[in-house]
Amino acid sequence: MSNNNNNNNEEQDNNNDQDQDQPMIEQDDGDEEQDFEKLADYQLEQDDDDDDDGYDDQGDQDDQDNNQQQQQQQQDNGNQEDDDDDDDDDDDDNDNDGEKEGKEPHMRPSLLLARRKKTIHGTHSRNLIEKILRIKIQSHPYWKEKCMGLNEETLVDRAMALTSFGGTWGGMKQPTHFICLMLKMLQIQPDKDIIIEFITNQDFKYVRILGAFYLRLVGKPVDIYNYLEPLYNDYRSVRMKNDLGQFNKIHVDEFVQELLTGNYACEIVLPNLPSRRTLEQQGLLEKRVSVLEELKLINMDNLKQDVLE
């Protein structure tokens, strides 16, 4: 009896132990599953973090690439603008070169003045005065002090200050102030309107003589006759300096007659001038009517008939 009880107790204890062990195993399995789930979750989190980091790194790389592309684009734009500026500068330089070609190069005023002037009677205007006389004029104190900086405006003041006219005088053949101003006029070549103002000026007789002499040197035959013949009516006396340095009194109309009919005046050889009759036959000039005829003081037909008889 006692043995059976003992066996029953042992079986009961074994069953109890098995019952106790079973929950422990089940508990262990639950823990393992829980740990596995946690590990899996952790692994997923790590993978997510890695992915996020990868995305962040990729985003940073993309941002960096974008920044580099923007910088490269800005640099290219800047280079293009520089190229455009260079092209504009080149165009400006070309324009400036074109303007410089139109302009005269930098040179001394005397050379620049000589380059601007046109030829007279197939030669340079200064050659109308003989070289030896030009040398004497350019070495004279009056030329160096009073004529070097003259222009069309200041020349008038010098002409108004003249008190005589002539070519050269004395044993050294010194030039007069009149002939010095004539060389200066040949250099600067004033406009025709200025010369006409000189000739038509009635207040300063030496200004008129200076203009008439200049027109005789450089003017056309028709202009010479048209503007100098009216001076036949000017009977005012003027002083002419001779070779000895003395003054001779002559009249304006006498000097004009010398200019229109002679070949030499004031130490200068005058250019060839066709006769008035030749120009009349060519129809370039009308027949000249003197003041005496206009006043009906004489009759030219009767005079010609008297001469023929």
PDB file of N, CA and C in Angstrom, residues 26-63:
ATOM      1  N   GLU A  26       8.104  26.970 -22.776  1.00  0.00           N
ATOM      2  CA  GLU A  26       7.267  27.895 -23.540  1.00  0.00           C
ATOM      3  C   GLU A  26       7.686  29.333 -23.306  1.00  0.00           C
ATOM      4  N   GLN A  27       8.086  29.613 -22.030  1.00  0.00           N
ATOM      5  CA  GLN A  27       8.513  30.977 -21.717  1.00  0.00           C
ATOM      6  C   GLN A  27       9.796  31.316 -22.434  1.00  0.00           C
ATOM      7  N   ASP A  28      10.695  30.229 -22.450  1.00  0.00           N
ATOM      8  CA  ASP A  28      11.955  30.483 -23.160  1.00  0.00           C
ATOM      9  C   ASP A  28      11.701  30.722 -24.642  1.00  0.00           C
ATOM     10  N   ASP A  29      10.800  29.939 -25.218  1.00  0.00           N
ATOM     11  CA  ASP A  29      10.492  30.150 -26.634  1.00  0.00           C
ATOM     12  C   ASP A  29       9.905  31.540 -26.867  1.00  0.00           C
ATOM     13  N   GLY A  30       9.080  31.987 -25.944  1.00  0.00           N
ATOM     14  CA  GLY A  30       8.508  33.338 -26.081  1.00  0.00           C
ATOM     15  C   GLY A  30       9.569  34.411 -25.995  1.00  0.00           C
ATOM     16  N   ASP A  31      10.497  34.189 -25.085  1.00  0.00           N
ATOM     17  CA  ASP A  31      11.571  35.186 -24.978  1.00  0.00           C
ATOM     18  C   ASP A  31      12.409  35.230 -26.235  1.00  0.00           C
ATOM     19  N   GLU A  32      12.691  34.007 -26.747  1.00  0.00           N
ATOM     20  CA  GLU A  32      13.490  33.989 -27.976  1.00  0.00           C
ATOM     21  C   GLU A  32      12.758  34.683 -29.121  1.00  0.00           C
ATOM     22  N   GLU A  33      11.474  34.433 -29.229  1.00  0.00           N
ATOM     23  CA  GLU A  33      10.715  35.098 -30.289  1.00  0.00           C
ATOM     24  C   GLU A  33      10.704  36.599 -30.091  1.00  0.00           C
ATOM     25  N   GLN A  34      10.563  36.994 -28.796  1.00  0.00           N
ATOM     26  CA  GLN A  34      10.538  38.432 -28.518  1.00  0.00           C
ATOM     27  C   GLN A  34      11.878  39.059 -28.840  1.00  0.00           C
ATOM     28  N   ASP A  35      12.941  38.310 -28.454  1.00  0.00           N
ATOM     29  CA  ASP A  35      14.271  38.840 -28.760  1.00  0.00           C
ATOM     30  C   ASP A  35      14.504  38.913 -30.265  1.00  0.00           C
ATOM     31  N   PHE A  36      14.018  37.904 -30.955  1.00  0.00           N
ATOM     32  CA  PHE A  36      14.187  37.896 -32.412  1.00  0.00           C
ATOM     33  C   PHE A  36      13.435  39.057 -33.061  1.00  0.00           C
ATOM     34  N   GLU A  37      12.240  39.295 -32.516  1.00  0.00           N
ATOM     35  CA  GLU A  37      11.472  40.420 -33.047  1.00  0.00           C
ATOM     36  C   GLU A  37      12.181  41.734 -32.781  1.00  0.00           C
ATOM     37  N   LYS A  38      12.709  41.860 -31.546  1.00  0.00           N
ATOM     38  CA  LYS A  38      13.438  43.089 -31.225  1.00  0.00           C
ATOM     39  C   LYS A  38      14.644  43.254 -32.136  1.00  0.00           C
ATOM     40  N   LEU A  39      15.361  42.089 -32.332  1.00  0.00           N
ATOM     41  CA  LEU A  39      16.534  42.147 -33.194  1.00  0.00           C
ATOM     42  C   LEU A  39      16.150  42.531 -34.618  1.00  0.00           C
ATOM     43  N   ALA A  40      15.035  41.946 -35.049  1.00  0.00           N
ATOM     44  CA  ALA A  40      14.573  42.277 -36.402  1.00  0.00           C
ATOM     45  C   ALA A  40      14.192  43.745 -36.504  1.00  0.00           C
ATOM     46  N   ASP A  41      13.455  44.200 -35.438  1.00  0.00           N
ATOM     47  CA  ASP A  41      13.089  45.624 -35.453  1.00  0.00           C
ATOM     48  C   ASP A  41      14.325  46.508 -35.448  1.00  0.00           C
ATOM     49  N   TYR A  42      15.300  46.124 -34.631  1.00  0.00           N
ATOM     50  CA  TYR A  42      16.533  46.917 -34.558  1.00  0.00           C
ATOM     51  C   TYR A  42      17.259  46.928 -35.896  1.00  0.00           C
ATOM     52  N   GLN A  43      17.261  45.702 -36.490  1.00  0.00           N
ATOM     53  CA  GLN A  43      17.917  45.608 -37.793  1.00  0.00           C
ATOM     54  C   GLN A  43      17.214  46.484 -38.817  1.00  0.00           C
ATOM     55  N   LEU A  44      15.860  46.475 -38.754  1.00  0.00           N
ATOM     56  CA  LEU A  44      15.106  47.327 -39.675  1.00  0.00           C
ATOM     57  C   LEU A  44      15.400  48.799 -39.433  1.00  0.00           C
ATOM     58  N   GLU A  45      15.464  49.141 -38.111  1.00  0.00           N
ATOM     59  CA  GLU A  45      15.776  50.537 -37.791  1.00  0.00           C
ATOM     60  C   GLU A  45      17.155  50.917 -38.307  1.00  0.00           C
ATOM     61  N   GLN A  46      18.102  49.979 -38.113  1.00  0.00           N
ATOM     62  CA  GLN A  46      19.446  50.259 -38.603  1.00  0.00           C
ATOM     63  C   GLN A  46      19.455  50.419 -40.116  1.00  0.00           C
ATOM     64  N   ASP A  47      18.697  49.506 -40.762  1.00  0.00           N
ATOM     65  CA  ASP A  47      18.625  49.622 -42.224  1.00  0.00           C
ATOM     66  C   ASP A  47      17.988  50.933 -42.649  1.00  0.00           C
ATOM     67  N   ASP A  48      16.917  51.316 -41.885  1.00  0.00           N
ATOM     68  CA  ASP A  48      16.280  52.602 -42.208  1.00  0.00           C
ATOM     69  C   ASP A  48      17.245  53.758 -42.008  1.00  0.00           C
ATOM     70  N   ASP A  49      17.996  53.673 -40.879  1.00  0.00           N
ATOM     71  CA  ASP A  49      18.973  54.736 -40.626  1.00  0.00           C
ATOM     72  C   ASP A  49      20.025  54.777 -41.715  1.00  0.00           C
ATOM     73  N   ASP A  50      20.471  53.558 -42.096  1.00  0.00           N
ATOM     74  CA  ASP A  50      21.472  53.521 -43.171  1.00  0.00           C
ATOM     75  C   ASP A  50      20.911  54.085 -44.467  1.00  0.00           C
ATOM     76  N   ASP A  51      19.635  53.700 -44.709  1.00  0.00           N
ATOM     77  CA  ASP A  51      19.019  54.245 -45.924  1.00  0.00           C
ATOM     78  C   ASP A  51      18.893  55.753 -45.854  1.00  0.00           C
ATOM     79  N   ASP A  52      18.461  56.224 -44.632  1.00  0.00           N
ATOM     80  CA  ASP A  52      18.347  57.683 -44.480  1.00  0.00           C
ATOM     81  C   ASP A  52      19.692  58.352 -44.667  1.00  0.00           C
ATOM     82  N   ASP A  53      20.718  57.702 -44.044  1.00  0.00           N
ATOM     83  CA  ASP A  53      22.057  58.269 -44.214  1.00  0.00           C
ATOM     84  C   ASP A  53      22.482  58.233 -45.671  1.00  0.00           C
ATOM     85  N   GLY A  54      22.112  57.143 -46.315  1.00  0.00           N
ATOM     86  CA  GLY A  54      22.442  57.051 -47.743  1.00  0.00           C
ATOM     87  C   GLY A  54      21.724  58.101 -48.551  1.00  0.00           C
ATOM     88  N   TYR A  55      20.411  58.242 -48.171  1.00  0.00           N
ATOM     89  CA  TYR A  55      19.667  59.296 -48.865  1.00  0.00           C
ATOM     90  C   TYR A  55      20.256  60.676 -48.588  1.00  0.00           C
ATOM     91  N   ASP A  56      20.623  60.883 -47.305  1.00  0.00           N
ATOM     92  CA  ASP A  56      21.219  62.176 -46.960  1.00  0.00           C
ATOM     93  C   ASP A  56      22.524  62.386 -47.702  1.00  0.00           C
ATOM     94  N   ASP A  57      23.348  61.310 -47.702  1.00  0.00           N
ATOM     95  CA  ASP A  57      24.620  61.440 -48.423  1.00  0.00           C
ATOM     96  C   ASP A  57      24.388  61.687 -49.904  1.00  0.00           C
ATOM     97  N   GLN A  58      23.416  60.943 -50.444  1.00  0.00           N
ATOM     98  CA  GLN A  58      23.101  61.133 -51.856  1.00  0.00           C
ATOM     99  C   GLN A  58      22.562  62.539 -52.112  1.00  0.00           C
ATOM    100  N   GLY A  59      21.707  63.002 -51.147  1.00  0.00           N
ATOM    101  CA  GLY A  59      21.181  64.365 -51.274  1.00  0.00           C
ATOM    102  C   GLY A  59      22.288  65.400 -51.191  1.00  0.00           C
ATOM    103  N   ASP A  60      23.221  65.157 -50.214  1.00  0.00           N
ATOM    104  CA  ASP A  60      24.347  66.078 -50.115  1.00  0.00           C
ATOM    105  C   ASP A  60      25.178  66.056 -51.386  1.00  0.00           C
ATOM    106  N   GLN A  61      25.391  64.846 -51.906  1.00  0.00           N
ATOM    107  CA  GLN A  61      26.153  64.737 -53.144  1.00  0.00           C
ATOM    108  C   GLN A  61      25.442  65.443 -54.294  1.00  0.00           C
ATOM    109  N   ASP A  62      24.105  65.244 -54.328  1.00  0.00           N
ATOM    110  CA  ASP A  62      23.331  65.917 -55.378  1.00  0.00           C
ATOM    111  C   ASP A  62      23.398  67.427 -55.226  1.00  0.00           C
ATOM    112  N   ASP A  63      23.265  67.881 -53.944  1.00  0.00           N
ATOM    113  CA  ASP A  63      23.363  69.327 -53.716  1.00  0.00           C
ATOM    114  C   ASP A  63      24.730  69.841 -54.130  1.00  0.00           C
TER     115      ASP A  63
END
